[in-house]
Amino acid sequence: MSAHIDPKSVANYIHGVSRCLEPYFPEIRDICASRLVKETLAGCKKLRSQPTRRKPPLLLSHITHLLSRFPLPMAYDDLLFVIITLLGHFGLHRLGELTYPDVLVHRTHRKVVKRPSLHLLSIGYSYTLPYNKADRYYLGSTVVIASRSDSASPTPYIRDYLSRRDMQFSNRIELLVRSDGSIPTRS
């Protein structure tokens, strides 16, 4: 009868039922918080839960294939796509850390990577990821990406993007800007 219920949501069902029963059974909260109920729920999650489904990660072979398909020079927005892919792969980012959400109310400028934070170094380049949920002190995280000597090196693409971006959008503070002046979104 309850085979269709995800074990991860059983605790929510119990909480809802206990709220309804509380006027009639005042000790229901103590019963739900008991060791037996907690351990039963934990065992149910272990035995019956579905594994989390994630996309497979980008491999270096995928990056080299992408770079071979998009040789320099290329159209500005194609270069931006390659830059987002390279920053995401080598900087270990999720897509949401480098782009704007599609929903307007979820957009915040404090999460956008700023152009002045990017610095070319002798070993590669660095930039500051201004805010993420793991940043307890709201100081931002400095990301350093080392240069590579193989065909998957992001440095020539970064240099080309920066020169073209700074020529077209020198007055914009965002690092990643589309050819029409907007910030790239997730879709």
mmCIF file with all atom_site columns, C-alpha atoms in Angstrom:
data_model
loop_
_atom_site.group_PDB
_atom_site.id
_atom_site.type_symbol
_atom_site.label_atom_id
_atom_site.label_alt_id
_atom_site.label_comp_id
_atom_site.label_asym_id
_atom_site.label_entity_id
_atom_site.label_seq_id
_atom_site.pdbx_PDB_ins_code
_atom_site.Cartn_x
_atom_site.Cartn_y
_atom_site.Cartn_z
_atom_site.occupancy
_atom_site.B_iso_or_equiv
_atom_site.pdbx_formal_charge
_atom_site.auth_seq_id
_atom_site.auth_comp_id
_atom_site.auth_asym_id
_atom_site.auth_atom_id
_atom_site.pdbx_PDB_model_num
ATOM 1   C CA . MET A 1 1   ? 0.000  0.000  0.000   1.00 0.00 ? 1   MET A CA 1
ATOM 2   C CA . SER A 1 2   ? 2.816  2.447  0.753   1.00 0.00 ? 2   SER A CA 1
ATOM 3   C CA . ALA A 1 3   ? 5.289  1.152  -1.849  1.00 0.00 ? 3   ALA A CA 1
ATOM 4   C CA . HIS A 1 4   ? 4.914  4.334  -3.913  1.00 0.00 ? 4   HIS A CA 1
ATOM 5   C CA . ILE A 1 5   ? 6.051  6.586  -1.030  1.00 0.00 ? 5   ILE A CA 1
ATOM 6   C CA . ASP A 1 6   ? 9.676  7.634  -1.154  1.00 0.00 ? 6   ASP A CA 1
ATOM 7   C CA . PRO A 1 7   ? 11.354 6.691  2.148   1.00 0.00 ? 7   PRO A CA 1
ATOM 8   C CA . LYS A 1 8   ? 12.959 10.134 2.288   1.00 0.00 ? 8   LYS A CA 1
ATOM 9   C CA . SER A 1 9   ? 9.508  11.715 2.657   1.00 0.00 ? 9   SER A CA 1
ATOM 10  C CA . VAL A 1 10  ? 8.106  9.352  5.318   1.00 0.00 ? 10  VAL A CA 1
ATOM 11  C CA . ALA A 1 11  ? 9.268  11.682 8.103   1.00 0.00 ? 11  ALA A CA 1
ATOM 12  C CA . ASN A 1 12  ? 7.169  14.465 6.553   1.00 0.00 ? 12  ASN A CA 1
ATOM 13  C CA . TYR A 1 13  ? 4.125  12.189 6.462   1.00 0.00 ? 13  TYR A CA 1
ATOM 14  C CA . ILE A 1 14  ? 4.641  11.266 10.115  1.00 0.00 ? 14  ILE A CA 1
ATOM 15  C CA . HIS A 1 15  ? 5.006  14.925 11.054  1.00 0.00 ? 15  HIS A CA 1
ATOM 16  C CA . GLY A 1 16  ? 1.725  15.803 9.278   1.00 0.00 ? 16  GLY A CA 1
ATOM 17  C CA . VAL A 1 17  ? -0.171 12.896 10.826  1.00 0.00 ? 17  VAL A CA 1
ATOM 18  C CA . SER A 1 18  ? 1.178  13.669 14.307  1.00 0.00 ? 18  SER A CA 1
ATOM 19  C CA . ARG A 1 19  ? -0.006 17.280 14.024  1.00 0.00 ? 19  ARG A CA 1
ATOM 20  C CA . CYS A 1 20  ? -3.523 16.054 13.288  1.00 0.00 ? 20  CYS A CA 1
ATOM 21  C CA . LEU A 1 21  ? -3.462 13.514 16.122  1.00 0.00 ? 21  LEU A CA 1
ATOM 22  C CA . GLU A 1 22  ? -1.917 15.761 18.763  1.00 0.00 ? 22  GLU A CA 1
ATOM 23  C CA . PRO A 1 23  ? -5.235 17.058 20.197  1.00 0.00 ? 23  PRO A CA 1
ATOM 24  C CA . TYR A 1 24  ? -6.321 13.469 20.833  1.00 0.00 ? 24  TYR A CA 1
ATOM 25  C CA . PHE A 1 25  ? -2.952 11.959 21.749  1.00 0.00 ? 25  PHE A CA 1
ATOM 26  C CA . PRO A 1 26  ? -0.797 14.585 23.504  1.00 0.00 ? 26  PRO A CA 1
ATOM 27  C CA . GLU A 1 27  ? 2.184  12.184 23.754  1.00 0.00 ? 27  GLU A CA 1
ATOM 28  C CA . ILE A 1 28  ? 2.361  11.643 19.957  1.00 0.00 ? 28  ILE A CA 1
ATOM 29  C CA . ARG A 1 29  ? 5.386  13.952 19.524  1.00 0.00 ? 29  ARG A CA 1
ATOM 30  C CA . ASP A 1 30  ? 7.378  12.030 22.118  1.00 0.00 ? 30  ASP A CA 1
ATOM 31  C CA . ILE A 1 31  ? 6.456  8.771  20.408  1.00 0.00 ? 31  ILE A CA 1
ATOM 32  C CA . CYS A 1 32  ? 7.529  10.086 16.982  1.00 0.00 ? 32  CYS A CA 1
ATOM 33  C CA . ALA A 1 33  ? 10.812 11.326 18.475  1.00 0.00 ? 33  ALA A CA 1
ATOM 34  C CA . SER A 1 34  ? 11.508 7.975  20.141  1.00 0.00 ? 34  SER A CA 1
ATOM 35  C CA . ARG A 1 35  ? 14.588 5.924  19.322  1.00 0.00 ? 35  ARG A CA 1
ATOM 36  C CA . LEU A 1 36  ? 12.517 3.113  17.828  1.00 0.00 ? 36  LEU A CA 1
ATOM 37  C CA . VAL A 1 37  ? 10.799 5.389  15.291  1.00 0.00 ? 37  VAL A CA 1
ATOM 38  C CA . LYS A 1 38  ? 14.061 7.178  14.367  1.00 0.00 ? 38  LYS A CA 1
ATOM 39  C CA . GLU A 1 39  ? 15.964 3.935  13.824  1.00 0.00 ? 39  GLU A CA 1
ATOM 40  C CA . THR A 1 40  ? 13.082 2.404  11.877  1.00 0.00 ? 40  THR A CA 1
ATOM 41  C CA . LEU A 1 41  ? 13.040 5.417  9.552   1.00 0.00 ? 41  LEU A CA 1
ATOM 42  C CA . ALA A 1 42  ? 16.829 5.267  9.138   1.00 0.00 ? 42  ALA A CA 1
ATOM 43  C CA . GLY A 1 43  ? 16.643 1.561  8.279   1.00 0.00 ? 43  GLY A CA 1
ATOM 44  C CA . CYS A 1 44  ? 13.815 2.185  5.831   1.00 0.00 ? 44  CYS A CA 1
ATOM 45  C CA . LYS A 1 45  ? 15.894 4.861  4.090   1.00 0.00 ? 45  LYS A CA 1
ATOM 46  C CA . LYS A 1 46  ? 18.859 2.508  3.829   1.00 0.00 ? 46  LYS A CA 1
ATOM 47  C CA . LEU A 1 47  ? 16.870 -0.436 2.504   1.00 0.00 ? 47  LEU A CA 1
ATOM 48  C CA . ARG A 1 48  ? 14.311 1.205  0.252   1.00 0.00 ? 48  ARG A CA 1
ATOM 49  C CA . SER A 1 49  ? 15.738 4.532  -0.931  1.00 0.00 ? 49  SER A CA 1
ATOM 50  C CA . GLN A 1 50  ? 16.455 5.237  -4.557  1.00 0.00 ? 50  GLN A CA 1
ATOM 51  C CA . PRO A 1 51  ? 20.012 6.391  -5.327  1.00 0.00 ? 51  PRO A CA 1
ATOM 52  C CA . THR A 1 52  ? 20.531 10.027 -6.234  1.00 0.00 ? 52  THR A CA 1
ATOM 53  C CA . ARG A 1 53  ? 20.699 10.394 -9.999  1.00 0.00 ? 53  ARG A CA 1
ATOM 54  C CA . ARG A 1 54  ? 23.288 12.814 -11.294 1.00 0.00 ? 54  ARG A CA 1
ATOM 55  C CA . LYS A 1 55  ? 24.703 13.554 -14.682 1.00 0.00 ? 55  LYS A CA 1
ATOM 56  C CA . PRO A 1 56  ? 28.136 12.050 -15.249 1.00 0.00 ? 56  PRO A CA 1
ATOM 57  C CA . PRO A 1 57  ? 30.997 14.540 -14.814 1.00 0.00 ? 57  PRO A CA 1
ATOM 58  C CA . LEU A 1 58  ? 32.812 16.132 -17.729 1.00 0.00 ? 58  LEU A CA 1
ATOM 59  C CA . LEU A 1 59  ? 36.043 14.294 -18.388 1.00 0.00 ? 59  LEU A CA 1
ATOM 60  C CA . LEU A 1 60  ? 39.230 15.776 -19.790 1.00 0.00 ? 60  LEU A CA 1
ATOM 61  C CA . SER A 1 61  ? 38.559 13.880 -23.011 1.00 0.00 ? 61  SER A CA 1
ATOM 62  C CA . HIS A 1 62  ? 35.249 15.761 -23.313 1.00 0.00 ? 62  HIS A CA 1
ATOM 63  C CA . ILE A 1 63  ? 37.065 19.074 -22.838 1.00 0.00 ? 63  ILE A CA 1
ATOM 64  C CA . THR A 1 64  ? 39.682 18.283 -25.499 1.00 0.00 ? 64  THR A CA 1
ATOM 65  C CA . HIS A 1 65  ? 36.910 17.199 -27.881 1.00 0.00 ? 65  HIS A CA 1
ATOM 66  C CA . LEU A 1 66  ? 35.047 20.474 -27.224 1.00 0.00 ? 66  LEU A CA 1
ATOM 67  C CA . LEU A 1 67  ? 38.169 22.551 -27.810 1.00 0.00 ? 67  LEU A CA 1
ATOM 68  C CA . SER A 1 68  ? 38.901 20.679 -31.046 1.00 0.00 ? 68  SER A CA 1
ATOM 69  C CA . ARG A 1 69  ? 35.369 21.463 -32.268 1.00 0.00 ? 69  ARG A CA 1
ATOM 70  C CA . PHE A 1 70  ? 35.704 25.167 -31.386 1.00 0.00 ? 70  PHE A CA 1
ATOM 71  C CA . PRO A 1 71  ? 39.145 26.334 -32.532 1.00 0.00 ? 71  PRO A CA 1
ATOM 72  C CA . LEU A 1 72  ? 40.180 29.950 -32.026 1.00 0.00 ? 72  LEU A CA 1
ATOM 73  C CA . PRO A 1 73  ? 39.042 32.433 -33.321 1.00 0.00 ? 73  PRO A CA 1
ATOM 74  C CA . MET A 1 74  ? 35.306 31.861 -32.944 1.00 0.00 ? 74  MET A CA 1
ATOM 75  C CA . ALA A 1 75  ? 32.081 33.829 -32.517 1.00 0.00 ? 75  ALA A CA 1
ATOM 76  C CA . TYR A 1 76  ? 31.814 35.723 -29.225 1.00 0.00 ? 76  TYR A CA 1
ATOM 77  C CA . ASP A 1 77  ? 28.909 33.720 -27.772 1.00 0.00 ? 77  ASP A CA 1
ATOM 78  C CA . ASP A 1 78  ? 30.563 30.427 -28.786 1.00 0.00 ? 78  ASP A CA 1
ATOM 79  C CA . LEU A 1 79  ? 33.692 31.569 -26.966 1.00 0.00 ? 79  LEU A CA 1
ATOM 80  C CA . LEU A 1 80  ? 31.573 32.449 -23.919 1.00 0.00 ? 80  LEU A CA 1
ATOM 81  C CA . PHE A 1 81  ? 30.105 28.924 -23.965 1.00 0.00 ? 81  PHE A CA 1
ATOM 82  C CA . VAL A 1 82  ? 33.604 27.441 -24.068 1.00 0.00 ? 82  VAL A CA 1
ATOM 83  C CA . ILE A 1 83  ? 34.748 29.751 -21.230 1.00 0.00 ? 83  ILE A CA 1
ATOM 84  C CA . ILE A 1 84  ? 31.809 28.759 -19.006 1.00 0.00 ? 84  ILE A CA 1
ATOM 85  C CA . THR A 1 85  ? 32.562 25.096 -19.714 1.00 0.00 ? 85  THR A CA 1
ATOM 86  C CA . LEU A 1 86  ? 36.277 25.534 -18.953 1.00 0.00 ? 86  LEU A CA 1
ATOM 87  C CA . LEU A 1 87  ? 35.653 27.523 -15.762 1.00 0.00 ? 87  LEU A CA 1
ATOM 88  C CA . GLY A 1 88  ? 33.095 24.973 -14.640 1.00 0.00 ? 88  GLY A CA 1
ATOM 89  C CA . HIS A 1 89  ? 35.373 22.009 -15.307 1.00 0.00 ? 89  HIS A CA 1
ATOM 90  C CA . PHE A 1 90  ? 38.725 23.298 -14.071 1.00 0.00 ? 90  PHE A CA 1
ATOM 91  C CA . GLY A 1 91  ? 37.228 25.409 -11.261 1.00 0.00 ? 91  GLY A CA 1
ATOM 92  C CA . LEU A 1 92  ? 34.995 22.530 -10.074 1.00 0.00 ? 92  LEU A CA 1
ATOM 93  C CA . HIS A 1 93  ? 31.844 24.657 -10.322 1.00 0.00 ? 93  HIS A CA 1
ATOM 94  C CA . ARG A 1 94  ? 28.244 23.832 -10.881 1.00 0.00 ? 94  ARG A CA 1
ATOM 95  C CA . LEU A 1 95  ? 26.482 25.604 -13.715 1.00 0.00 ? 95  LEU A CA 1
ATOM 96  C CA . GLY A 1 96  ? 24.448 27.705 -11.284 1.00 0.00 ? 96  GLY A CA 1
ATOM 97  C CA . GLU A 1 97  ? 27.584 29.321 -9.878  1.00 0.00 ? 97  GLU A CA 1
ATOM 98  C CA . LEU A 1 98  ? 28.541 30.802 -13.253 1.00 0.00 ? 98  LEU A CA 1
ATOM 99  C CA . THR A 1 99  ? 25.156 31.752 -14.743 1.00 0.00 ? 99  THR A CA 1
ATOM 100 C CA . TYR A 1 100 ? 21.961 33.535 -13.777 1.00 0.00 ? 100 TYR A CA 1
ATOM 101 C CA . PRO A 1 101 ? 18.884 31.493 -12.831 1.00 0.00 ? 101 PRO A CA 1
ATOM 102 C CA . ASP A 1 102 ? 16.073 31.450 -15.396 1.00 0.00 ? 102 ASP A CA 1
ATOM 103 C CA . VAL A 1 103 ? 13.531 32.660 -12.803 1.00 0.00 ? 103 VAL A CA 1
ATOM 104 C CA . LEU A 1 104 ? 13.798 36.446 -12.394 1.00 0.00 ? 104 LEU A CA 1
ATOM 105 C CA . VAL A 1 105 ? 13.058 36.540 -8.653  1.00 0.00 ? 105 VAL A CA 1
ATOM 106 C CA . HIS A 1 106 ? 15.972 34.168 -7.942  1.00 0.00 ? 106 HIS A CA 1
ATOM 107 C CA . ARG A 1 107 ? 18.548 36.408 -9.610  1.00 0.00 ? 107 ARG A CA 1
ATOM 108 C CA . THR A 1 108 ? 20.953 38.239 -7.353  1.00 0.00 ? 108 THR A CA 1
ATOM 109 C CA . HIS A 1 109 ? 23.921 40.302 -8.418  1.00 0.00 ? 109 HIS A CA 1
ATOM 110 C CA . ARG A 1 110 ? 26.002 39.316 -5.401  1.00 0.00 ? 110 ARG A CA 1
ATOM 111 C CA . LYS A 1 111 ? 26.585 35.821 -6.830  1.00 0.00 ? 111 LYS A CA 1
ATOM 112 C CA . VAL A 1 112 ? 27.933 37.038 -10.188 1.00 0.00 ? 112 VAL A CA 1
ATOM 113 C CA . VAL A 1 113 ? 31.687 36.662 -10.797 1.00 0.00 ? 113 VAL A CA 1
ATOM 114 C CA . LYS A 1 114 ? 33.120 40.162 -11.270 1.00 0.00 ? 114 LYS A CA 1
ATOM 115 C CA . ARG A 1 115 ? 35.653 41.090 -13.960 1.00 0.00 ? 115 ARG A CA 1
ATOM 116 C CA . PRO A 1 116 ? 38.030 42.935 -11.555 1.00 0.00 ? 116 PRO A CA 1
ATOM 117 C CA . SER A 1 117 ? 38.385 39.727 -9.521  1.00 0.00 ? 117 SER A CA 1
ATOM 118 C CA . LEU A 1 118 ? 40.013 37.841 -12.427 1.00 0.00 ? 118 LEU A CA 1
ATOM 119 C CA . HIS A 1 119 ? 43.814 38.022 -12.463 1.00 0.00 ? 119 HIS A CA 1
ATOM 120 C CA . LEU A 1 120 ? 46.208 36.440 -14.930 1.00 0.00 ? 120 LEU A CA 1
ATOM 121 C CA . LEU A 1 121 ? 49.051 34.797 -13.050 1.00 0.00 ? 121 LEU A CA 1
ATOM 122 C CA . SER A 1 122 ? 52.326 33.256 -14.138 1.00 0.00 ? 122 SER A CA 1
ATOM 123 C CA . ILE A 1 123 ? 50.913 29.831 -13.224 1.00 0.00 ? 123 ILE A CA 1
ATOM 124 C CA . GLY A 1 124 ? 47.442 30.384 -14.729 1.00 0.00 ? 124 GLY A CA 1
ATOM 125 C CA . TYR A 1 125 ? 44.670 32.664 -13.514 1.00 0.00 ? 125 TYR A CA 1
ATOM 126 C CA . SER A 1 126 ? 42.493 33.286 -10.479 1.00 0.00 ? 126 SER A CA 1
ATOM 127 C CA . TYR A 1 127 ? 39.130 34.856 -9.744  1.00 0.00 ? 127 TYR A CA 1
ATOM 128 C CA . THR A 1 128 ? 36.819 35.280 -6.791  1.00 0.00 ? 128 THR A CA 1
ATOM 129 C CA . LEU A 1 129 ? 33.544 33.457 -6.566  1.00 0.00 ? 129 LEU A CA 1
ATOM 130 C CA . PRO A 1 130 ? 31.732 36.144 -4.561  1.00 0.00 ? 130 PRO A CA 1
ATOM 131 C CA . TYR A 1 131 ? 29.198 34.065 -2.653  1.00 0.00 ? 131 TYR A CA 1
ATOM 132 C CA . ASN A 1 132 ? 28.040 30.497 -2.329  1.00 0.00 ? 132 ASN A CA 1
ATOM 133 C CA . LYS A 1 133 ? 26.107 28.540 0.256   1.00 0.00 ? 133 LYS A CA 1
ATOM 134 C CA . ALA A 1 134 ? 29.280 26.978 1.669   1.00 0.00 ? 134 ALA A CA 1
ATOM 135 C CA . ASP A 1 135 ? 30.811 30.404 2.365   1.00 0.00 ? 135 ASP A CA 1
ATOM 136 C CA . ARG A 1 136 ? 30.113 30.860 6.078   1.00 0.00 ? 136 ARG A CA 1
ATOM 137 C CA . TYR A 1 137 ? 31.729 34.279 6.433   1.00 0.00 ? 137 TYR A CA 1
ATOM 138 C CA . TYR A 1 138 ? 30.576 35.782 3.103   1.00 0.00 ? 138 TYR A CA 1
ATOM 139 C CA . LEU A 1 139 ? 34.149 36.527 2.058   1.00 0.00 ? 139 LEU A CA 1
ATOM 140 C CA . GLY A 1 140 ? 33.988 34.735 -1.268  1.00 0.00 ? 140 GLY A CA 1
ATOM 141 C CA . SER A 1 141 ? 36.176 31.921 -2.481  1.00 0.00 ? 141 SER A CA 1
ATOM 142 C CA . THR A 1 142 ? 39.321 32.468 -4.522  1.00 0.00 ? 142 THR A CA 1
ATOM 143 C CA . VAL A 1 143 ? 39.604 29.981 -7.358  1.00 0.00 ? 143 VAL A CA 1
ATOM 144 C CA . VAL A 1 144 ? 43.022 29.386 -8.936  1.00 0.00 ? 144 VAL A CA 1
ATOM 145 C CA . ILE A 1 145 ? 43.219 27.487 -12.213 1.00 0.00 ? 145 ILE A CA 1
ATOM 146 C CA . ALA A 1 146 ? 46.679 26.415 -13.326 1.00 0.00 ? 146 ALA A CA 1
ATOM 147 C CA . SER A 1 147 ? 47.845 26.565 -16.912 1.00 0.00 ? 147 SER A CA 1
ATOM 148 C CA . ARG A 1 148 ? 48.287 23.297 -18.730 1.00 0.00 ? 148 ARG A CA 1
ATOM 149 C CA . SER A 1 149 ? 50.797 22.373 -21.385 1.00 0.00 ? 149 SER A CA 1
ATOM 150 C CA . ASP A 1 150 ? 48.456 20.074 -23.330 1.00 0.00 ? 150 ASP A CA 1
ATOM 151 C CA . SER A 1 151 ? 45.647 20.743 -25.802 1.00 0.00 ? 151 SER A CA 1
ATOM 152 C CA . ALA A 1 152 ? 43.128 21.177 -22.953 1.00 0.00 ? 152 ALA A CA 1
ATOM 153 C CA . SER A 1 153 ? 44.767 24.357 -21.671 1.00 0.00 ? 153 SER A CA 1
ATOM 154 C CA . PRO A 1 154 ? 42.121 26.985 -20.908 1.00 0.00 ? 154 PRO A CA 1
ATOM 155 C CA . THR A 1 155 ? 44.602 29.886 -20.864 1.00 0.00 ? 155 THR A CA 1
ATOM 156 C CA . PRO A 1 156 ? 44.502 30.843 -24.586 1.00 0.00 ? 156 PRO A CA 1
ATOM 157 C CA . TYR A 1 157 ? 40.714 30.840 -24.514 1.00 0.00 ? 157 TYR A CA 1
ATOM 158 C CA . ILE A 1 158 ? 40.645 32.955 -21.350 1.00 0.00 ? 158 ILE A CA 1
ATOM 159 C CA . ARG A 1 159 ? 43.068 35.493 -22.862 1.00 0.00 ? 159 ARG A CA 1
ATOM 160 C CA . ASP A 1 160 ? 41.059 35.712 -26.096 1.00 0.00 ? 160 ASP A CA 1
ATOM 161 C CA . TYR A 1 161 ? 37.786 36.070 -24.211 1.00 0.00 ? 161 TYR A CA 1
ATOM 162 C CA . LEU A 1 162 ? 39.163 38.771 -21.912 1.00 0.00 ? 162 LEU A CA 1
ATOM 163 C CA . SER A 1 163 ? 40.538 40.874 -24.752 1.00 0.00 ? 163 SER A CA 1
ATOM 164 C CA . ARG A 1 164 ? 37.262 40.666 -26.703 1.00 0.00 ? 164 ARG A CA 1
ATOM 165 C CA . ARG A 1 165 ? 35.095 41.160 -23.641 1.00 0.00 ? 165 ARG A CA 1
ATOM 166 C CA . ASP A 1 166 ? 37.085 44.172 -22.436 1.00 0.00 ? 166 ASP A CA 1
ATOM 167 C CA . MET A 1 167 ? 36.914 45.743 -25.913 1.00 0.00 ? 167 MET A CA 1
ATOM 168 C CA . GLN A 1 168 ? 33.126 45.391 -26.147 1.00 0.00 ? 168 GLN A CA 1
ATOM 169 C CA . PHE A 1 169 ? 32.037 45.682 -22.515 1.00 0.00 ? 169 PHE A CA 1
ATOM 170 C CA . SER A 1 170 ? 34.670 47.671 -20.637 1.00 0.00 ? 170 SER A CA 1
ATOM 171 C CA . ASN A 1 171 ? 31.923 49.413 -18.641 1.00 0.00 ? 171 ASN A CA 1
ATOM 172 C CA . ARG A 1 172 ? 30.364 46.140 -17.352 1.00 0.00 ? 172 ARG A CA 1
ATOM 173 C CA . ILE A 1 173 ? 31.506 44.707 -14.017 1.00 0.00 ? 173 ILE A CA 1
ATOM 174 C CA . GLU A 1 174 ? 30.378 41.117 -14.698 1.00 0.00 ? 174 GLU A CA 1
ATOM 175 C CA . LEU A 1 175 ? 33.014 38.724 -16.004 1.00 0.00 ? 175 LEU A CA 1
ATOM 176 C CA . LEU A 1 176 ? 30.685 36.612 -18.131 1.00 0.00 ? 176 LEU A CA 1
ATOM 177 C CA . VAL A 1 177 ? 28.665 38.748 -20.563 1.00 0.00 ? 177 VAL A CA 1
ATOM 178 C CA . ARG A 1 178 ? 26.853 37.674 -23.737 1.00 0.00 ? 178 ARG A CA 1
ATOM 179 C CA . SER A 1 179 ? 27.258 39.530 -27.036 1.00 0.00 ? 179 SER A CA 1
ATOM 180 C CA . ASP A 1 180 ? 23.985 41.406 -26.414 1.00 0.00 ? 180 ASP A CA 1
ATOM 181 C CA . GLY A 1 181 ? 25.236 42.645 -23.013 1.00 0.00 ? 181 GLY A CA 1
ATOM 182 C CA . SER A 1 182 ? 23.148 40.295 -20.876 1.00 0.00 ? 182 SER A CA 1
ATOM 183 C CA . ILE A 1 183 ? 24.405 37.822 -18.290 1.00 0.00 ? 183 ILE A CA 1
ATOM 184 C CA . PRO A 1 184 ? 24.132 34.190 -19.483 1.00 0.00 ? 184 PRO A CA 1
ATOM 185 C CA . THR A 1 185 ? 21.283 32.194 -17.949 1.00 0.00 ? 185 THR A CA 1
ATOM 186 C CA . ARG A 1 186 ? 21.082 28.479 -17.189 1.00 0.00 ? 186 ARG A CA 1
ATOM 187 C CA . SER A 1 187 ? 18.900 27.680 -20.178 1.00 0.00 ? 187 SER A CA 1
#
